[in-house]
Each structure stands twice: as structure tokens, then as C-alpha cells.
XYZ file of C-alpha atoms in Angstrom:
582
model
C 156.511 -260.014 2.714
C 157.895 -263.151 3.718
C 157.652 -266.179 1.980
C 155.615 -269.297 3.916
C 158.686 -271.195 4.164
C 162.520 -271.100 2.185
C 163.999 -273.178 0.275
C 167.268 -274.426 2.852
C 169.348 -272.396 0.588
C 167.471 -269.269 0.175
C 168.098 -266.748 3.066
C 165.248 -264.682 4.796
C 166.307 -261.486 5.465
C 167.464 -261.478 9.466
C 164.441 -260.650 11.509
C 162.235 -262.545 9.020
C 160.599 -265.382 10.463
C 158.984 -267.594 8.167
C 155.821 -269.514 9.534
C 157.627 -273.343 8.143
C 160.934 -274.433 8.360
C 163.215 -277.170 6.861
C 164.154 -279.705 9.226
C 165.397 -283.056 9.720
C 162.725 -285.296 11.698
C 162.634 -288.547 13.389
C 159.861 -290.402 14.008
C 158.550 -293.381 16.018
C 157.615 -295.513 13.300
C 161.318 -295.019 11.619
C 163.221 -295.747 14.388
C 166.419 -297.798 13.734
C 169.517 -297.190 11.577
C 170.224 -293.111 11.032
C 169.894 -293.493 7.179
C 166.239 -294.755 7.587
C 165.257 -292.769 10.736
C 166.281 -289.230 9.725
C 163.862 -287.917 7.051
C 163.768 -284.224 5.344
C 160.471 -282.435 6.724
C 158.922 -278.811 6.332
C 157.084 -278.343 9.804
C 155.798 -275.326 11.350
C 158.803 -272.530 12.897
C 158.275 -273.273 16.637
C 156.773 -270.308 18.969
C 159.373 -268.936 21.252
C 158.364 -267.868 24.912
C 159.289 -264.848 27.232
C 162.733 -265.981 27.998
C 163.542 -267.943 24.489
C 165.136 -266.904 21.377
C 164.640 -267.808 17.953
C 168.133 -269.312 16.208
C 168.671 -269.123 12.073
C 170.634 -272.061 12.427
C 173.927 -271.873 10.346
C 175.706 -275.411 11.379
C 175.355 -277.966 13.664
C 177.228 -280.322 15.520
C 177.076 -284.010 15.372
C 176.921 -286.010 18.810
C 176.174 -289.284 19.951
C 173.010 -288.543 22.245
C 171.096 -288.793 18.745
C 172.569 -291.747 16.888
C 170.525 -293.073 20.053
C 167.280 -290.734 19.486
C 167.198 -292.367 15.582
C 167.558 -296.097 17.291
C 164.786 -294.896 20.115
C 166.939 -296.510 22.434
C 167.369 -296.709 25.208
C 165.087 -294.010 25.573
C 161.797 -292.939 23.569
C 162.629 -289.518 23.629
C 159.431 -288.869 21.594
C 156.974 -290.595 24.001
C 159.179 -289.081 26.982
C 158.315 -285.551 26.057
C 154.376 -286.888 25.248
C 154.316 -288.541 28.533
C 154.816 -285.408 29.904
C 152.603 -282.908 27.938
C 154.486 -282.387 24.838
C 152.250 -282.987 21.742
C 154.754 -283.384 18.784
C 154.898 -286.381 17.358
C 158.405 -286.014 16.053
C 161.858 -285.368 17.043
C 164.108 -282.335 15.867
C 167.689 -282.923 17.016
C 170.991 -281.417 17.434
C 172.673 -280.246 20.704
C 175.314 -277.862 19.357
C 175.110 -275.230 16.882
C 176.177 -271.683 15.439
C 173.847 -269.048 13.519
C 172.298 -265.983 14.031
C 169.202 -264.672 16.460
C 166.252 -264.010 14.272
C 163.689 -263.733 17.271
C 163.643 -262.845 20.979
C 160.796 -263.109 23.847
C 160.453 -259.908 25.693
C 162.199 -260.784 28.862
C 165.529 -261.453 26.728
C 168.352 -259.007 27.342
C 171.759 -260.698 26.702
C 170.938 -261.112 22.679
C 169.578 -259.057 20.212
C 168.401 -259.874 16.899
C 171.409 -260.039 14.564
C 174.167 -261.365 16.708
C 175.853 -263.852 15.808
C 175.862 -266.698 18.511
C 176.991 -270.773 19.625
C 174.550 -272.295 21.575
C 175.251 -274.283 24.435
C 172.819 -277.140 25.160
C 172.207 -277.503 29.170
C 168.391 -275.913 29.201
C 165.913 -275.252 32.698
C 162.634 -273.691 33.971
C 163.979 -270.645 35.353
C 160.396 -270.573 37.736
C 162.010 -274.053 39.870
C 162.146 -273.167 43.342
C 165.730 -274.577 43.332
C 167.112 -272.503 40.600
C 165.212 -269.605 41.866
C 167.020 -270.106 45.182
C 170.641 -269.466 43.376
C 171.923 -273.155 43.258
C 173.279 -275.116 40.992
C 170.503 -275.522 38.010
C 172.639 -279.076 36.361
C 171.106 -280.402 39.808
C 167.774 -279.011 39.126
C 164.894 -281.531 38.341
C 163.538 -279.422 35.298
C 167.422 -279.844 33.571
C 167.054 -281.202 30.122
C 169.844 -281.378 27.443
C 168.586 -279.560 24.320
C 168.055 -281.258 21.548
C 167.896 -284.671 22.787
C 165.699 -284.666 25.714
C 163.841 -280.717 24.378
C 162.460 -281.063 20.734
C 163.611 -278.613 17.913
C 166.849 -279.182 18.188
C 169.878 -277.731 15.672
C 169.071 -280.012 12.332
C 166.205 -277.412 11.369
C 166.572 -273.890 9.240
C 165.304 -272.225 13.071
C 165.530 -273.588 16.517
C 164.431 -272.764 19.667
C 166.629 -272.024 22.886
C 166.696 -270.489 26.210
C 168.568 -266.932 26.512
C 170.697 -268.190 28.382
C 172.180 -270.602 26.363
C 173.272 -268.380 23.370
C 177.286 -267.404 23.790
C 179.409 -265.100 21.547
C 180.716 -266.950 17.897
C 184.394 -266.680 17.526
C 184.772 -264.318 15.038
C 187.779 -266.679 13.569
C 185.957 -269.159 13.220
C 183.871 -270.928 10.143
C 180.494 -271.601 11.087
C 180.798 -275.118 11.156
C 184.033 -274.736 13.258
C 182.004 -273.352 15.663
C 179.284 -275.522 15.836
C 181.129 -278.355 17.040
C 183.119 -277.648 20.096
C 180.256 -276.293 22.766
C 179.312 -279.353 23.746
C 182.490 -281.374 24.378
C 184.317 -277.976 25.360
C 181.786 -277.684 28.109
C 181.256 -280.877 29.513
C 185.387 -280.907 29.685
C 185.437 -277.684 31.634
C 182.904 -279.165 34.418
C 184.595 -281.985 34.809
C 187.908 -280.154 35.438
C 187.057 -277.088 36.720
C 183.774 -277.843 38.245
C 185.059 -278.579 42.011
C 186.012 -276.424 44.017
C 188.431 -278.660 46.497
C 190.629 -280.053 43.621
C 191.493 -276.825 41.375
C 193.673 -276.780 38.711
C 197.320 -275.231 39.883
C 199.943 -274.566 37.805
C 202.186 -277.041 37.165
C 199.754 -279.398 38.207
C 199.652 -283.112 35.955
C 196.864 -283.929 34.544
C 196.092 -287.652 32.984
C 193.527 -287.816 30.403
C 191.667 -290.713 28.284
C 191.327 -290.695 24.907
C 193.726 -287.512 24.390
C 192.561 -287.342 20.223
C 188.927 -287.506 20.774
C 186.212 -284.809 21.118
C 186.432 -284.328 24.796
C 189.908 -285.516 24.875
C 190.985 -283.072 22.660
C 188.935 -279.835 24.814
C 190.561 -281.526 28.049
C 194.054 -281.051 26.851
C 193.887 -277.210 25.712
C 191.934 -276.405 28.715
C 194.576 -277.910 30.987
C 197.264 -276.203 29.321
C 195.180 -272.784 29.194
C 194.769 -273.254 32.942
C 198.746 -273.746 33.882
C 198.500 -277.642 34.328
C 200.365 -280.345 32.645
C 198.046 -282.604 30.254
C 199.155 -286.338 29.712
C 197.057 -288.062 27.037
C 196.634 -291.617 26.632
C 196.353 -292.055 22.836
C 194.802 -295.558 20.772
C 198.206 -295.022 18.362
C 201.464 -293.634 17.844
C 200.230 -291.548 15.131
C 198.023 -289.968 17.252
C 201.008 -288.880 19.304
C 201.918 -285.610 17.075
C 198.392 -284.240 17.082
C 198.099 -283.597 21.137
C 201.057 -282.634 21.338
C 200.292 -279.906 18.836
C 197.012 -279.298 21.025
C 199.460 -278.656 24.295
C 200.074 -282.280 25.500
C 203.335 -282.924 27.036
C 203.115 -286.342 25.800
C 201.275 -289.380 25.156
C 201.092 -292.656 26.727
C 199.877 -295.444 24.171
C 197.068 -297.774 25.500
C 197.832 -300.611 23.200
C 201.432 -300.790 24.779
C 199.170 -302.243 28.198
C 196.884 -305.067 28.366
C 195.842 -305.271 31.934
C 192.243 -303.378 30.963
C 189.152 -304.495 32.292
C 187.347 -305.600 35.469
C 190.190 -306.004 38.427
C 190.788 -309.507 39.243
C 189.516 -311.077 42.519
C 191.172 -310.483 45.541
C 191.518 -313.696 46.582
C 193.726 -314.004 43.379
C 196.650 -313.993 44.284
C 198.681 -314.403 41.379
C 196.039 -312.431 38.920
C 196.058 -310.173 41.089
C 199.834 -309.061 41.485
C 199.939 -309.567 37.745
C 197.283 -306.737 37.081
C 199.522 -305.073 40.451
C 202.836 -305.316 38.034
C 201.184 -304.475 34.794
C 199.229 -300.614 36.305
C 202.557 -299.966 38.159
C 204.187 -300.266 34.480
C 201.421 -297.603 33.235
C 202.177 -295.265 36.496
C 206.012 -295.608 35.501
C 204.909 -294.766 32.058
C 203.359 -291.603 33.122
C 206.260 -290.418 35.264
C 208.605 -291.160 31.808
C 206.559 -288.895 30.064
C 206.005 -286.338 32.796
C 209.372 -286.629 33.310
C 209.290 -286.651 37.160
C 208.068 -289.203 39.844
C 204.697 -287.232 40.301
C 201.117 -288.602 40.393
C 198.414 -287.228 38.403
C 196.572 -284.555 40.526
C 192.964 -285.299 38.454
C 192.410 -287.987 35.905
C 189.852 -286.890 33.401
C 188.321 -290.467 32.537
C 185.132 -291.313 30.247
C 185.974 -295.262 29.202
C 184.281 -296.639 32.439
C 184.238 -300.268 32.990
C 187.767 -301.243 31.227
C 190.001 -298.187 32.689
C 188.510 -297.182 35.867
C 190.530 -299.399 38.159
C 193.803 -297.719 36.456
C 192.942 -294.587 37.016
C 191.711 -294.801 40.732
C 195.166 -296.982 41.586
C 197.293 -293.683 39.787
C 195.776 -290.713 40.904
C 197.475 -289.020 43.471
C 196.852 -289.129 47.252
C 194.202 -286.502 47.830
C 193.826 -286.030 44.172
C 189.935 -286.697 42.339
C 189.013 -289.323 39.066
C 186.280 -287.321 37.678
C 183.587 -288.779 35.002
C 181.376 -288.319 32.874
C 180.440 -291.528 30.830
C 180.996 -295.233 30.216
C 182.073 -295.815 26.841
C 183.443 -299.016 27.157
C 180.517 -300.487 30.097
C 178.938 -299.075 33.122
C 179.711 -302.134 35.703
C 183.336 -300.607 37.186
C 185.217 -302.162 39.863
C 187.876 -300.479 42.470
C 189.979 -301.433 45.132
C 188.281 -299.414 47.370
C 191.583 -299.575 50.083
C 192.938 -296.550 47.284
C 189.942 -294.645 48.063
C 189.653 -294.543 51.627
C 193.529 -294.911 52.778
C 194.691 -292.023 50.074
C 190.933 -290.065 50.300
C 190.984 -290.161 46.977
C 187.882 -289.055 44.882
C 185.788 -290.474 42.375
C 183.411 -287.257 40.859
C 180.449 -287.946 38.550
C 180.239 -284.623 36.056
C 177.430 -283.993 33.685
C 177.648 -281.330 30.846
C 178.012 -277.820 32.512
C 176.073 -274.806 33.812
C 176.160 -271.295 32.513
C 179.094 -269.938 34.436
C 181.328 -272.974 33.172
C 179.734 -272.641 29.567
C 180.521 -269.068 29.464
C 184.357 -269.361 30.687
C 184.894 -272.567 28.385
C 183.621 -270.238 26.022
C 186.514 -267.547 26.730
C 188.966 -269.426 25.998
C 187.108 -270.637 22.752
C 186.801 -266.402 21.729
C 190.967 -266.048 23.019
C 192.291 -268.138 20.403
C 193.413 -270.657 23.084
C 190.774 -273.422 22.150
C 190.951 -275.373 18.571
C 187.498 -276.328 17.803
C 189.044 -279.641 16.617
C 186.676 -280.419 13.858
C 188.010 -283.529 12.104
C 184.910 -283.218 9.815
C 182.326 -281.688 8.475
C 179.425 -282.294 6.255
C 176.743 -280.982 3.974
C 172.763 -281.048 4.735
C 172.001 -283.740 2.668
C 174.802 -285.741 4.602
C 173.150 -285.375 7.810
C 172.072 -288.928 8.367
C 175.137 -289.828 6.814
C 177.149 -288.401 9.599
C 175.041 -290.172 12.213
C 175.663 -293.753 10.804
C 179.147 -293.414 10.392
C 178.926 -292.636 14.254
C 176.842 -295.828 14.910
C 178.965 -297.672 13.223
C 181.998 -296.285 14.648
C 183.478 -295.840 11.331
C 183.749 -291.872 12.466
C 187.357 -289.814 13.042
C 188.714 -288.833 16.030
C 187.997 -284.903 16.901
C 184.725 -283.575 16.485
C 182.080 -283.131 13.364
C 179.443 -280.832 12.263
C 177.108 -280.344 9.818
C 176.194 -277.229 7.375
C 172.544 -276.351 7.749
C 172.281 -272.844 6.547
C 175.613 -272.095 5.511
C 175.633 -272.209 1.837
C 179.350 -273.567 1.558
C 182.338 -274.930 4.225
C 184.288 -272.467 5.055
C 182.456 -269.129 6.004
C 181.232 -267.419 8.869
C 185.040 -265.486 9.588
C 185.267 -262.445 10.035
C 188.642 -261.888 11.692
C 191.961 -263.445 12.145
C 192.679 -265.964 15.373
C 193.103 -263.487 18.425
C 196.695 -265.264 18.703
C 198.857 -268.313 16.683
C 197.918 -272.334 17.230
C 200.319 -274.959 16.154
C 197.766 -276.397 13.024
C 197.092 -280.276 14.322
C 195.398 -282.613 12.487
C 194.680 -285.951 12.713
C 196.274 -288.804 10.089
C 194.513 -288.800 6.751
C 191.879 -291.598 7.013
C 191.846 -291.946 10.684
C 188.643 -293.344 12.540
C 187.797 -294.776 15.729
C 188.249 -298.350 16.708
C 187.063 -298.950 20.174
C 184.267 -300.945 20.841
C 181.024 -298.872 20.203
C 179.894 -296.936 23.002
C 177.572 -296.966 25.346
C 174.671 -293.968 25.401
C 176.904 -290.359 26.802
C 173.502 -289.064 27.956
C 170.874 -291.371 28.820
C 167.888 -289.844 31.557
C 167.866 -292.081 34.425
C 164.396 -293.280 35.398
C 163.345 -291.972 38.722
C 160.425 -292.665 40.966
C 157.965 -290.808 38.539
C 158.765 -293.220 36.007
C 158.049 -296.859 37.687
C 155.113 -297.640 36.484
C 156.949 -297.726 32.756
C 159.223 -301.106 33.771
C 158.083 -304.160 31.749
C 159.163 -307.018 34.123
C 159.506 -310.103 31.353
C 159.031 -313.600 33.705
C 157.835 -317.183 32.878
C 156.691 -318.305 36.346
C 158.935 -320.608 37.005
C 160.004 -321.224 40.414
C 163.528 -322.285 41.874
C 162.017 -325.639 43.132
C 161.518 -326.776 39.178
C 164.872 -326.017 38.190
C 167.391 -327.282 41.472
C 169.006 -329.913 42.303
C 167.265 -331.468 45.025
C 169.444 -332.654 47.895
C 172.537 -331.763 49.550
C 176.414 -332.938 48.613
C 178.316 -332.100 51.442
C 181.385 -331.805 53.383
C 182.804 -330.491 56.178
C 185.567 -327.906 57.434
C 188.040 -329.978 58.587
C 188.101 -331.977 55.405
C 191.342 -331.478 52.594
C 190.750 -330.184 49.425
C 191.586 -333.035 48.067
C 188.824 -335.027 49.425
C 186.958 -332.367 48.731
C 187.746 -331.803 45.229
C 187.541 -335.610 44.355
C 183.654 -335.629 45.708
C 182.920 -332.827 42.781
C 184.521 -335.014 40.274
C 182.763 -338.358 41.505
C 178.963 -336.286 41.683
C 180.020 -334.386 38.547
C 178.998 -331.254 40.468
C 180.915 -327.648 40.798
C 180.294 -327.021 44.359
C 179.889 -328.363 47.958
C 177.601 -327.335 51.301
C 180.144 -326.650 54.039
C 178.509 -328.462 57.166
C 179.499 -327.778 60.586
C 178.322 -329.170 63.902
C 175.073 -330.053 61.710
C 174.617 -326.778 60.531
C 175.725 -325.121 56.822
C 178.333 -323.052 57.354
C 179.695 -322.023 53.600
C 180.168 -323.187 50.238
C 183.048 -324.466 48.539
C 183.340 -324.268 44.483
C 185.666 -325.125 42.268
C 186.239 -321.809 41.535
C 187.602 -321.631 45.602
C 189.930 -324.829 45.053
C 191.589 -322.953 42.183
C 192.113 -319.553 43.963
C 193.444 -321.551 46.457
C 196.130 -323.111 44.054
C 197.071 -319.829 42.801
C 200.585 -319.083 44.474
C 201.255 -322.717 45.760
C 202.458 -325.826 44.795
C 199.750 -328.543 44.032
C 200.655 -330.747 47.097
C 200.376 -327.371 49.362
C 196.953 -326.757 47.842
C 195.260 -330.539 48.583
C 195.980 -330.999 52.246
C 194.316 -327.755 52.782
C 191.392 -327.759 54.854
C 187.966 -327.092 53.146
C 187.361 -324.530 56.242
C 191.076 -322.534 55.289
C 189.700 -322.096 51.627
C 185.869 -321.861 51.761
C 183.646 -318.599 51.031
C 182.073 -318.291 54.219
C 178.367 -317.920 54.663
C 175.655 -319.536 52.652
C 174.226 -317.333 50.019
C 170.550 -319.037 50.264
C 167.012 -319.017 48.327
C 163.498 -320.217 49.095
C 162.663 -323.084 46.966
C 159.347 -321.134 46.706
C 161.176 -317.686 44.800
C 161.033 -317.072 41.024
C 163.699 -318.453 39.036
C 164.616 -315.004 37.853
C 164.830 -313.335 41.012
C 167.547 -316.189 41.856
C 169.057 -315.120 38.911
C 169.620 -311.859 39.551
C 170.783 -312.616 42.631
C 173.643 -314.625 41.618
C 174.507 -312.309 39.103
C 174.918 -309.310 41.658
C 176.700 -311.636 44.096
C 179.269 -312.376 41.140
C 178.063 -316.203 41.887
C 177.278 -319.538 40.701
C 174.927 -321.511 42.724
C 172.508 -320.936 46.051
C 171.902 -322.986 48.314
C 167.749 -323.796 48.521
C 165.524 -323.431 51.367
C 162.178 -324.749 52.916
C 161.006 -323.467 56.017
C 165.199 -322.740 56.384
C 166.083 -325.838 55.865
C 168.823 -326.865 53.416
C 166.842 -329.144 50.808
C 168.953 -328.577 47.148
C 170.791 -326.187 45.378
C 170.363 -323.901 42.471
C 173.179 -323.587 39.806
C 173.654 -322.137 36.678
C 174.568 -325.331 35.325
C 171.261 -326.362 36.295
C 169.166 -323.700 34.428
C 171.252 -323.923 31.710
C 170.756 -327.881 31.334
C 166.999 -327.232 31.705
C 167.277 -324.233 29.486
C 168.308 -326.427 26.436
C 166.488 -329.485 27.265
């Protein structure tokens, strides 16, 4: 008879299903750091339904989507789930794992109870009219990732998944091996193999960020499995040894380049040929390595903000930028002239469906993909494993956790179907780029606007502009120009022309203007050679913080303040700073 619930070390004979588990929980009122937030919790073994299986749960893997469950930020994925029906007050994570099937609902036909399995973590209603019509189901509305956005997740003795999602263990590998590639092995298939019109060929190169990291690390053995050439970019030289190792032809260090960021504007000149010189350097980098003058036919990016205009300036002329997160920021910037005149394209990817699980998977049960696990941990080091991930004091490569397994290093049952260079990482290595940004956030939709707190004072841009216009007009020189700002201690002038306002002229114009001439060139410039063109304009009668964000999406300073159209002040963010500290 079985027992009400095990101890987490105690096995129940396979088949058994106790009625409690062991599980780590989070709940609302710990939310914060992953030492406080994750708790140890005996809770009720979750029903399964028709098309659901019941997982002994022998390992897990460790991802970021729940360092950001324990914060509860920036998503409540507890009162998500409540909001729409879900009645658990608690969250059971973990979106990767390896163990056996204890359980299966009586439309389940791919798994039996016994087999041992990895779990992949993209779940959906199989009953939504546009999975049931054959189409893609990661563009489905009912898509969830498991164990983030589901509940009863991997960090519990049993968890709950959809038939679908269990795959085949790799019989060479340790149970905690297997529990940590699934997710970053999948989500790096997609995004290379997930579109049709740019395919992998042989031969083909391949540039990919962050070559010793979890997905960095899947990218480069599935390039190399595929026929391509993979070209990491690497935080280190001793980082170097270990792609290689993983199939890399070579490495291109970041930290030798220092052009990263937002791209200059393109009225500067001189910025901008210096960011011009410094990316050609990194293209003539790549060709070095590759050892041939050839562009990279997809570049498999995930920092965002700080290497996105690099990678859209060096793939190849037809070639795609495919993505699937924004590690280092979200707000990117292109010159979009590389997009249209060389059709290149920039592909949004998120995790994978079952065919792309199932043939990542392959290559995981061939031999020809190295789990990469740079760590592993007991159960009692669980929330351990998180915080070292939040406070980006984690190694490179993937992690995982034991949950059932009594000890590292089990779970094998047969040799490596064929020989893999060993690669490890350097003894003591851990990350150190800035912390990242959420990998899998849910997007509110249209369902979800009523949720949006909207945080405003009242105050209007009439109490915070300065009333009254400082002018001047087209045909004047910069230098007349300029010396009115410095008299009126003021950053920027209405353009006025034939009694009308025309533009604005800032300092910010003056000095792009000076960029690539000599000072006397740049004053007898006219204000109407140099000017931004077109008044960007506010009603003296519109919230302060609506002005706000409208400078901030213009990439601006100031507006120019309207009453019944008419010019009467203008709004800076000198001024609402002044007023801001009194």
C-alpha cells in the first residue's frame, strides 16, 4: 500500500502514486530574493487529465524564467494563472527535467509507465481551433511555457505534463545531464532551423553570441551537426578552447571591440564613421577566423540592445539575424538602409514546437549534442542555484538540480553512441555581463488592459514651461545663433520663418553640425542648413507626463507649447527637472 507521501529520498515503487509530494513552492507573500522565496512544501500530487502524464521527477534544470517567478516580477505568475481560473495559491517551478512516467491519462499513446523520459517545456490546449487546424501551435493563443507560466513545474518529487512533451532520455547520460539541455537545445534549434527560406547548407558560416553560454553552447553543436560553420563570439580568451572543443571553428573575443551599444546618430558624422571603422574591424575579424572573405549566412543573436546593430551591418546579403531575447536591453537600433537594400532579415524565435523539440532531441540521443552542464546541485541547493543566477555569480554552460536522484552521477545506462572532445569551462568561471533582462516574459495583450496602473500627479505642461518664445530665424549663422543660447542661458531656439515656426535648433544641432568641420566652417552656417526641421509641439493644456513620454520616444529635449496653435512657450527637460528639485 502506498505510503501518503515519501520522504524525497525514499522511492515509490514506479506506478505508485502517492496522494502528497515534496516540492519546492513560491508564494506571493515571499516574493523577492530566491533564498527567501523558495520554501520546502508537501502539497497534494496534482491530477493528470486525458492527454497528461504523471513525471517522477529525477533532476531538473535551472533557468532564468524563475529567478523572475521568486522576484514576482515582472509578472505575477501566481495571480496570472488565478486571474484566469487557476485556484493554487502557489507556484511549482522548473521548465526542464528528466525522470520516469509514473502515470498516464487514457488518451496517451507515445509513453508508457516506466520509460524513462526529458521533458520539453512548450505546453497547449490541443481542443484550439488553430492547433486543431494543423498550424503552428508556438503561435497558438493557449501556448504557455511549463513551469513558469503552467504550475507544477520540475522542483517537485511528481509533475505534471502534456504527452507530448515527454522525449526519449539519452541513455549516456546522468540524470542531471539530461535535465539541463531541453530547454536551451530547443529554443537554439528554432531559431536556426525554424525558417524555412534561410536553411542551414553545408559549408554555410554561422556567427553566434555568447559561444560558452547555455544557448551558445547548443547553437554551436547544432551548426556543426547540420554541415555549417559556427563562429562564436566569446567574453575571454579562455573561453576560446572550450567551443572549439564543442565544434567552433573559432572565436572572436568581444572585449577586443568597444563600439557596443545604441548606433550613433546619423547626422553624426564623425561618431558615426567611427562606429563605421570599428564593426568593419569585427567583420574583418570574422573573415580572419573563417578564414575567407565570406559573410555570415544567419547570426544567432540574444544580447539585444548593445549588439544588434553589429549583427544586422554583418550578416550577409539575403542572409536572416534571428532572436530570441534581450539580455543586455530591449530598445535596439538599426540602420535600416542594411535591411531593405541587402533584404536582409531580422526573425523573432520563441522556444520551439514538437517537431523541432523532437529533432533537437536526435541529435541529443546520437551522441552529437553535449548537454553542457557546467553545474549541478543537490535539493537542498535549489534556491541556492537560483540566487547565484540573480546575482549573476553563475558559470557559463548550463545547471541542474537533483530532485529524485539520490546522488550526481546516475541515470546511465550505456556508453555515448559515438566520441566528444571532453570541454569544459576554466575552473571558477562565471558570468560577468550585466544581469539580464527576463528570457520569457508574457506580453500583455488586449485581455489584459484593464491591469495597467497609470501613476500621474496632474500636473499640466502649462505649470512646468517656459512661457514665451526665444527665437531666430533661417537665414541667421550659427554663430548668432549659438551666442543667443548662451546670453538666455537656454539649450534651444524656435526657427521662425515668414512669421511662422518652422523648426527647432538645439545645441545638440550646433554640435552635430561641428562634427567633421573646422570651427569657422561651422559658425557662418545658416540656422536653416543645420536645423531639425518641423516643430515637435504640445498643448499647454496636456499632462506633463504625456509630454514626457513624448520626448522620450522622439529621442528629444524640449517641445514647443501650444494654445489654440499658437506658439506661447516651450517645455524642456531642463525645465521639469529645475521644478522637479525645487
Amino acid at each position: 500500500m502506498a505510503k501518503e507521501v515519501y520522504d524525497i529520498a525514499d522511492h515509490p515503487p514506479v506506478g505508485t502514486v502517492p496522494a502528497k509530494m515534496n516540492a519546492w513552492l513560491i508564494r506571493p507573500e515571499r516574493f523577492g530574493q530566491p533564498m527567501k522565496a523558495f520554501q520546502k512544501e508537501v502539497v497534494p500530487v496534482p491530477e493528470i487529465k486525458d492527454d497528461e502524464v504523471l513525471v517522477y521527477v529525477m533532476a531538473a534544470g535551472i533557468n532564468y524564467n524563475n529567478v523572475w517567478a521568486a522576484l514576482g516580477i515582472p509578472v505575477n505568475v501566481i495571480a496570472a494563472r488565478n486571474k484566469s481560473g487557476e485556484k493554487e495559491d502557489f507556484h511549482i517551478g522548473g521548465s526542464d527535467a528528466s525522470g520516469v512516467v509514473y502515470k498516464v491519462g487514457k488518451d496517451v499513446t507515445n509513453v508508457k509507465v516506466g520509460d524513462e523520459v526529458v521533458v520539453h517545456c512548450a505546453t497547449w490546449d490541443r481542443n484550439c481551433a488553430w492547433v486543431k487546424a494543423g498550424n503552428d501551435p508556438m503561435y497558438s493563443p493557449s501556448f504557455k511555457i511549463w513551469g513558469y507560466e503552467t504550475n507544477y513545474g520540475s522542483f517537485a518529487q511528481f509533475t505534471k505534463v502534456q504527452a507530448h512533451q515527454c522525449m526519449p532520455k539519452p541513455k549516456h547520460m546522468t540524470w542531471e545531464e539530461a535535465a539541463s539541455y531541453v530547454l536551451v537545445g530547443a529554443t537554439a534549434y528554432r531559431m536556426l532551423c525554424g525558417w524555412k527560406e534561410h536553411p542551414i547548407k553545408a559549408n554555410d558560416p554561422i556567427l553566434i553570441w555568447g559561444g560558452a553560454g547555455g544557448l551558445g553552447s547548443m547553437a554551436i553543436q547544432i551548426v556543426k551537426a547540420l554541415g555549417g560553420i559556427p563562429i562564436a563570439v566569446v567574453s575571454g580568451e579562455d573561453k576560446i578552447d572550450y567551443c572549439i572543443k564543442l565544434g567552433a571553428k573559432g572565436c572572436i573575443n568581444r572585449k577586443d571591440f568597444d563600439h557596443w551599444g545604441m548606433l550613433p546618430h546619423w547626422k553624426d558624422t564623425v561618431g558615426y564613421n567611427n562606429w563605421m571603422k570599428a564593426v568593419r574591424g569585427f567583420g574583418a575579424k570574422f573573415w580572419e577566423v573563417l578564414g575567407e572573405k565570406r559573410s555570415p549566412k544567419i547570426v544567432f543573436e540574444h544580447p539585444g540592445e548593445t549588439t544588434i546593430p553589429t549583427s544586422i551591418f554583418l550578416c550577409d546579403t539575403g542572409g536572416m539575424v534571428v532572436i530570441c531575447a534581450g539580455t543586455t536591453g530591449y530598445n535596439a537600433t538599426v540602420d535600416l538602409r542594411y535591411l531593405w537594400m541587402r533584404q536582409k532579415r531580422f526573425q523573432g524565435s520563441h522556444f520551439a514546437n514538437d517537431e523541432q523539440c523532437y529533432a533537437m532531441n536526435e541529435l541529443a540521443l546520437r551522441g552529437q549534442l553535449n548537454p553542457c552542464m557546467s553545474r549541478a546541485f543537490t535539493y537542498e541547493e535549489l534556491p541556492v542555484s537560483h540566487q547565484l543566477m540573480h546575482d549573476n555569480k553563475h558559470p557559463h554552460g548550463n545547471m541542474a538540480v537533483l530532485i529524485c536522484a539520490p546522488d550526481f552521477g546516475l541515470g546511465k545506462s550505456a556508453d555515448a553512441p559515438r566520441f566528444v572532445p571532453e570541454a569544459a569551462l576554466p575552473k571558477g568561471d562565471v558570468h560577468d555581463t550585466p544581469h539580464p533582462y527576463p528570457l520569457s516574459v508574457p506580453l500583455p495583450g488586449v485581455e489584459t488592459a484593464d491591469d495597467i496602473k497609470i501613476y500621474d500627479d496632474g500636473t499640466l505642461v502649462r505649470d512646468r514651461m517656459h512661457p514665451g518664445i526665444i527665437s531666430c530665424g533661417t537665414g541667421d549663422t550659427l554663430a548668432d545663433a549659438a551666442k543667443t543660447m548662451i546670453d538666455k542661458d537656454i539649450h534651444a531656439l524656435v526657427v521662425i520663418d515668414a512669421g511662422k515656426a518652422v523648426g527647432v535648433l538645439s545645441q545638440t544641432d550646433i554640435v552635430l553640425a561641428r562634427q567633421g568641420r573646422k570651427p569657422d566652417q561651422a559658425r557662418g552656417m545658416k540656422v536653416g542648413e543645420v536645423m531639425t526641421a518641423g516643430c515637435a509641439t504640445i498643448d499647454a493644456s496636456t499632462k506633463l507626463s504625456h509630454a514626457i513620454t513624448e520626448m522620450m520616444k522622439r529621442r528629444i529635449h524640449r517641445l514647443l507649447v501650444t494654445e489654440n496653435e499658437k506658439p506661447v512657450g516651450v517645455l524642456s527637460m531642463t525645465d521639469i527637472v529645475r521644478r522637479l528639485i525645487g
